[in-house]
Tab-separated table of C-alpha atoms in Angstrom:
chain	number	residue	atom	x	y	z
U	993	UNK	CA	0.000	0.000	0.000
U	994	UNK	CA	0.883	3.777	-0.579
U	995	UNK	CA	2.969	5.414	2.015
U	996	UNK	CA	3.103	8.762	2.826
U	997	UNK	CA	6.413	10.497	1.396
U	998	UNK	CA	8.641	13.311	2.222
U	999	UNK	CA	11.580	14.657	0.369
U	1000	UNK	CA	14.283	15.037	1.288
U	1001	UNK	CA	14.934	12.586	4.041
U	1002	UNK	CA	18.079	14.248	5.253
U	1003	UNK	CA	19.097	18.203	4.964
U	1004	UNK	CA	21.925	19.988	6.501
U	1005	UNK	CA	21.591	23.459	6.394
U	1006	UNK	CA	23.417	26.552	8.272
U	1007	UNK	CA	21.877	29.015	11.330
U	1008	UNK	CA	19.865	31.854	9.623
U	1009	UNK	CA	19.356	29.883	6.160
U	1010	UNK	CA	16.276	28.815	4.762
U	1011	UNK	CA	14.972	25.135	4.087
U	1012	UNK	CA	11.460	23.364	2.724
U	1013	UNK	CA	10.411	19.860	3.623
U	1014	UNK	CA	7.910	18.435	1.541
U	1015	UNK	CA	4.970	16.152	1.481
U	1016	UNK	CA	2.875	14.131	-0.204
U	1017	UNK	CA	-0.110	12.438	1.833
U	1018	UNK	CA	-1.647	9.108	0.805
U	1019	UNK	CA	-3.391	9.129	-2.072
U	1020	UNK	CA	-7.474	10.411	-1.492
U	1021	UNK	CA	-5.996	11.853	2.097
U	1022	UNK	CA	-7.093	14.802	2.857
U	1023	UNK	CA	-5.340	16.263	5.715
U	1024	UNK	CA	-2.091	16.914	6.329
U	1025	UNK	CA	-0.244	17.227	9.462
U	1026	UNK	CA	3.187	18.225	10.513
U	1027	UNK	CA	5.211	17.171	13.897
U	1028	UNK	CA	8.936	18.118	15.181
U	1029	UNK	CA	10.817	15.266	17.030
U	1030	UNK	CA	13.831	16.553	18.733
U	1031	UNK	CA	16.561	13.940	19.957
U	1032	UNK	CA	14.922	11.384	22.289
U	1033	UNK	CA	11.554	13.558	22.914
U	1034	UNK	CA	7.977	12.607	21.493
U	1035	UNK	CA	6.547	14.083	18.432
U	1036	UNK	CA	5.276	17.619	18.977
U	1037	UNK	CA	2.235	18.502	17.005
U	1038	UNK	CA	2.969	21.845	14.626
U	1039	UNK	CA	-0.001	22.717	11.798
U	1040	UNK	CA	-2.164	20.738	10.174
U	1041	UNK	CA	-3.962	21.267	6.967
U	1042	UNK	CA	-7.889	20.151	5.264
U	1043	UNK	CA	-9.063	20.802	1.979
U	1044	UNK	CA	-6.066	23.083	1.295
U	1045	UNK	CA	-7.061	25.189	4.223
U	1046	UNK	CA	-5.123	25.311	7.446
U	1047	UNK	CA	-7.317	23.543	10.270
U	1048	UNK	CA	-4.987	23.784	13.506
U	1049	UNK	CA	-2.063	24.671	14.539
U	1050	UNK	CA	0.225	23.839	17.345
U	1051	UNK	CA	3.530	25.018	18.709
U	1052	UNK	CA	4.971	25.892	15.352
U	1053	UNK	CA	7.028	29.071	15.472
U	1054	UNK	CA	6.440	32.119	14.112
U	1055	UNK	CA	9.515	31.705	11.874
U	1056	UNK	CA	8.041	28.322	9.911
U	1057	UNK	CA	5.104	28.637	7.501
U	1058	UNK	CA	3.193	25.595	5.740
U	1059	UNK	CA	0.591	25.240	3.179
U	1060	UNK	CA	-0.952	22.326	1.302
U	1061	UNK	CA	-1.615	22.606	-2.402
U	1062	UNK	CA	-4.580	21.580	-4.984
U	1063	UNK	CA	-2.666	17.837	-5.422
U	1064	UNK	CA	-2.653	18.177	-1.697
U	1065	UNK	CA	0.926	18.279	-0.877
U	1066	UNK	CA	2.463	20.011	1.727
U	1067	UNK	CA	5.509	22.137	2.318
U	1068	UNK	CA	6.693	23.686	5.513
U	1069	UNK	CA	8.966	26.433	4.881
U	1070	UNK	CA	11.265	26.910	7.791
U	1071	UNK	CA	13.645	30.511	7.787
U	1072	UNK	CA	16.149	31.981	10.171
U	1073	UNK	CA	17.055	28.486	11.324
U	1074	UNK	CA	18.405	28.313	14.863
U	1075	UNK	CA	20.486	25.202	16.288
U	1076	UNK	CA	17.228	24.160	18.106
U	1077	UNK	CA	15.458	23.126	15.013
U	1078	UNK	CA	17.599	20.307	14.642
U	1079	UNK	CA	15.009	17.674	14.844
U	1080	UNK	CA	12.941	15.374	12.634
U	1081	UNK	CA	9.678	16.637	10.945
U	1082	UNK	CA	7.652	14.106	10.209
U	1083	UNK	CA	4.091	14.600	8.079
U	1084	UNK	CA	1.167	12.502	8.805
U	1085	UNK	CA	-2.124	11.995	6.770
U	1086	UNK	CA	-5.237	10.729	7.268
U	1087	UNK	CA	-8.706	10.573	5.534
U	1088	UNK	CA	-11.813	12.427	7.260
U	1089	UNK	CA	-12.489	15.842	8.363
U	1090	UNK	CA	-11.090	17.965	11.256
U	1091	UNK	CA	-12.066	16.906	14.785
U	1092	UNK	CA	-12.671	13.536	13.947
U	1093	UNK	CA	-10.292	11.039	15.582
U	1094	UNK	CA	-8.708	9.102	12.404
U	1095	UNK	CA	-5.511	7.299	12.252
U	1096	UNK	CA	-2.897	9.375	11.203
U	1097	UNK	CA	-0.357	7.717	9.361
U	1098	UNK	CA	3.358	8.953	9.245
U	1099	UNK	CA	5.653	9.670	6.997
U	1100	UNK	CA	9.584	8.502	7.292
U	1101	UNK	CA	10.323	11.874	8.342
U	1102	UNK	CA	13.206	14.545	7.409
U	1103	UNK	CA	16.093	14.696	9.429
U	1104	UNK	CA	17.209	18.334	10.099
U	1105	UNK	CA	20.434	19.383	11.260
U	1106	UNK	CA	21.338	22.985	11.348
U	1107	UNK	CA	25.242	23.617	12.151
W	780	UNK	CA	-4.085	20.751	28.872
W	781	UNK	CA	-3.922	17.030	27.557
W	782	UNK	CA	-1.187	14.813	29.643
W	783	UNK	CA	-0.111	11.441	28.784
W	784	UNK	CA	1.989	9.264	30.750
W	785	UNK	CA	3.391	5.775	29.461
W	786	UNK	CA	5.335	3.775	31.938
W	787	UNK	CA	7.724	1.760	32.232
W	788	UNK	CA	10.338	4.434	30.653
W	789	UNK	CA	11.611	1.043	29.530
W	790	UNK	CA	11.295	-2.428	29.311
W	791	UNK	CA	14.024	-5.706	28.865
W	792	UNK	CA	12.077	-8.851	28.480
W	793	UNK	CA	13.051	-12.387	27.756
W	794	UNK	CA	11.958	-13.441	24.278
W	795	UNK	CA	8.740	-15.518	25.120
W	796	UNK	CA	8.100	-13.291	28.218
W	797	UNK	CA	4.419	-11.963	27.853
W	798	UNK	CA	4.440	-8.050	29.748
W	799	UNK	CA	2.495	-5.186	29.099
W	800	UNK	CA	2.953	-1.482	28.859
W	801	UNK	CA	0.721	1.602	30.004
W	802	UNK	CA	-0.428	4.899	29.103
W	803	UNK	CA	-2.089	6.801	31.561
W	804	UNK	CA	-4.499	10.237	29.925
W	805	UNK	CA	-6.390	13.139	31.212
W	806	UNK	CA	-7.840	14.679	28.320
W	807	UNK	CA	-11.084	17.248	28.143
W	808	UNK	CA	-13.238	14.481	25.968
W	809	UNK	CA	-10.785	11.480	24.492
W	810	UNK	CA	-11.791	11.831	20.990
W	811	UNK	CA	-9.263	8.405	20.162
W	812	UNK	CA	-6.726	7.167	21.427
W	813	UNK	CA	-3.719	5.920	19.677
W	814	UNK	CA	-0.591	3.189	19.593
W	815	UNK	CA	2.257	3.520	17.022
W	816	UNK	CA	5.688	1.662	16.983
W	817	UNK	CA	8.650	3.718	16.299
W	818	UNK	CA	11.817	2.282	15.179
W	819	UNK	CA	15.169	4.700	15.641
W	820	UNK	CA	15.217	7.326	12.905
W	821	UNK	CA	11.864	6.116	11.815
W	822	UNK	CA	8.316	7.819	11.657
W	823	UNK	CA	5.628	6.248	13.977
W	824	UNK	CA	4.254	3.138	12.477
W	825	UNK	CA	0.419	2.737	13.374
W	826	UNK	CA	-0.945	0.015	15.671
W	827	UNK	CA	-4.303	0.929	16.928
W	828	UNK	CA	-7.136	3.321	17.469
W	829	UNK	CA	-9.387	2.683	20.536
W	830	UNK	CA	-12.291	5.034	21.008
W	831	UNK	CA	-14.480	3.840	24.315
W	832	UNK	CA	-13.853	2.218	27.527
W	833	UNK	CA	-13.953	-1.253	27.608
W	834	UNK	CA	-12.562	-1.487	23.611
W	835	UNK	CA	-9.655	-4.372	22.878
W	836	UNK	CA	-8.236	-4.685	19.674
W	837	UNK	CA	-5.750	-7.492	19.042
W	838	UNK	CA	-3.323	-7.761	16.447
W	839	UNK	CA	-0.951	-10.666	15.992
W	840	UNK	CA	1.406	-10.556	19.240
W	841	UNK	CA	-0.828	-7.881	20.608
W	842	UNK	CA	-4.086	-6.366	22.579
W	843	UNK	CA	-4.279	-2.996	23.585
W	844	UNK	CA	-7.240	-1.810	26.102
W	845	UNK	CA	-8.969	1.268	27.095
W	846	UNK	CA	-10.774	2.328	30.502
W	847	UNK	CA	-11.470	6.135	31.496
W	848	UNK	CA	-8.001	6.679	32.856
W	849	UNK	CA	-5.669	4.427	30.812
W	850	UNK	CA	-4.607	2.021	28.249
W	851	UNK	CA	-2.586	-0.931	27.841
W	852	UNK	CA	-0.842	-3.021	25.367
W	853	UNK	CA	0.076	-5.993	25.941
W	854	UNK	CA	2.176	-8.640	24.402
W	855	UNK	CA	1.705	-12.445	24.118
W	856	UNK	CA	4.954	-14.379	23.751
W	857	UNK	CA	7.107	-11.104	22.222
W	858	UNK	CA	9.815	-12.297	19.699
W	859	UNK	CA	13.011	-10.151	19.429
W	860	UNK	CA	11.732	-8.092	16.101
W	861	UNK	CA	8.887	-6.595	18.528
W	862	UNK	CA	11.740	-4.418	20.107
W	863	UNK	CA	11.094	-0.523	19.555
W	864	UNK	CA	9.639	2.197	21.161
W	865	UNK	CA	5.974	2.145	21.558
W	866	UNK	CA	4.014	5.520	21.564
W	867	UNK	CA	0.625	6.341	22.948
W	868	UNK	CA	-1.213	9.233	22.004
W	869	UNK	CA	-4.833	10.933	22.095
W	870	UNK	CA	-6.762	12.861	20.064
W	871	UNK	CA	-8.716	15.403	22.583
W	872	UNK	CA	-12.274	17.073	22.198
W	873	UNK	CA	-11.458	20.197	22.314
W	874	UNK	CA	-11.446	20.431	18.361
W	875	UNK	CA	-7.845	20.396	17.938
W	876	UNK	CA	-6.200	18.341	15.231
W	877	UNK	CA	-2.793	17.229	16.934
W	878	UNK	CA	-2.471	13.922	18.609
W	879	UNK	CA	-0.578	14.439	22.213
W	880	UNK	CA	2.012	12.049	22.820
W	881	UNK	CA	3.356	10.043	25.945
W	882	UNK	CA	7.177	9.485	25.868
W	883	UNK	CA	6.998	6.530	25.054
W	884	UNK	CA	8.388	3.192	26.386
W	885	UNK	CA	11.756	1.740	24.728
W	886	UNK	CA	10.837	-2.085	24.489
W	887	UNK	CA	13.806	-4.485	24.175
W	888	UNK	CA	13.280	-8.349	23.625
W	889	UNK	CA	16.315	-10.437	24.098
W	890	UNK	CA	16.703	-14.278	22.419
């Protein structure tokens, strides 16, 4: 069965540069959702996206912006990176409107590390 | 606020050594609540959903529960390859979309 994918799996990038993880939900998902996993914690809920419209969002900073497209992709856009954003970002789907408590299935993540 | 607690931190059992793991929640209205397996480096794999008190769900090696307070998996005769770090999270009423996460407990299974 389809996965969900996200390019690239690994990116190294420098403090204060830019970077874009991307997403692509199992196919006839609907909603997108995006989590930050730093070293040894548990996944930390960011934004999440229905219909192309952001539904919720979580403890994503001010500095990261995400949208999801008409093939409903998703990119989160991430600038001034700081040393703390090393982490990895995972991207979840799931069929079914907001609210409703359906499985989210997860991506293999993108491993960030900022240097 | 949502809290979830899973305990034990972690877990070494003998291969063959049935155990099983908790997850305590205090959520305003549990919408769901969820199991994934996460190997290292690797996004959450999905196990179950459980929805209302007194739900079991079994999969191969495993059953997870749900009461008011808590949920349990539990494993039947664990082989080696069911080592990983299990995660336990819920989906709350309050509208939001984000699952909250326990930390998880590091399962090892030894030949």
């Amino acid at each position: 069965a389809a996965g969900v994918i996200q390019s690239p799996r690994h990116l190294i990038k420098e403090k204060r540069e830019t970077a874009t993880l991307k997403c692509y939900p199992i196919p006839r998902h609907d909603t997108v959702y995006w989590y930050q996993q730093g070293p040894g914690q548990d996944p930390q809920f960011l934004i999440s996206f229905y219909e192309k419209m952001q539904s919720d969002k979580g403890s994503i900073p001010d500095r990261f912006s995400a949208q999801q497209f008409s093939d409903y992709h998703s990119e989160l856009n991430m600038s001034s990176l700081e040393l703390g954003d090393s982490a990895l970002y995972f991207c979840a789907s799931s069929l079914g409107t907001p609210g409703g408590a359906y499985e989210q299935y997860f991506g293999p993540g993108t491993r960030l590390t900022v240097t | 606020e949502d809290q979830v607690t899973q305990s034990p931190e972690a877990l070494r059992l003998q291969e063959g050594e049935s155990s099983s793991l908790n997850c305590s929640y205090t959520v305003s209205g549990l919408r769901g609540l969820f199991w994934y397996r996460q190997d290292p480096g690797k996004g959450p794999e999905f196990l179950f959903t459980l929805y209302s008190a007194g739900e079991e769900k079994e999969k191969e090696r495993l059953k997870a529960t749900l009461t008011k307070k808590e949920s349990f998996l539990h494993f039947t005769a664990p082989k080696p390859e069911d080592s990983a770090t299990y995660l336990c999270a819920v989906h709350s009423g309050g509208g939001a979309d984000g699952l909250t996460f326990g930390k998880g407990t590091h399962l090892i299974i030894q030949p």
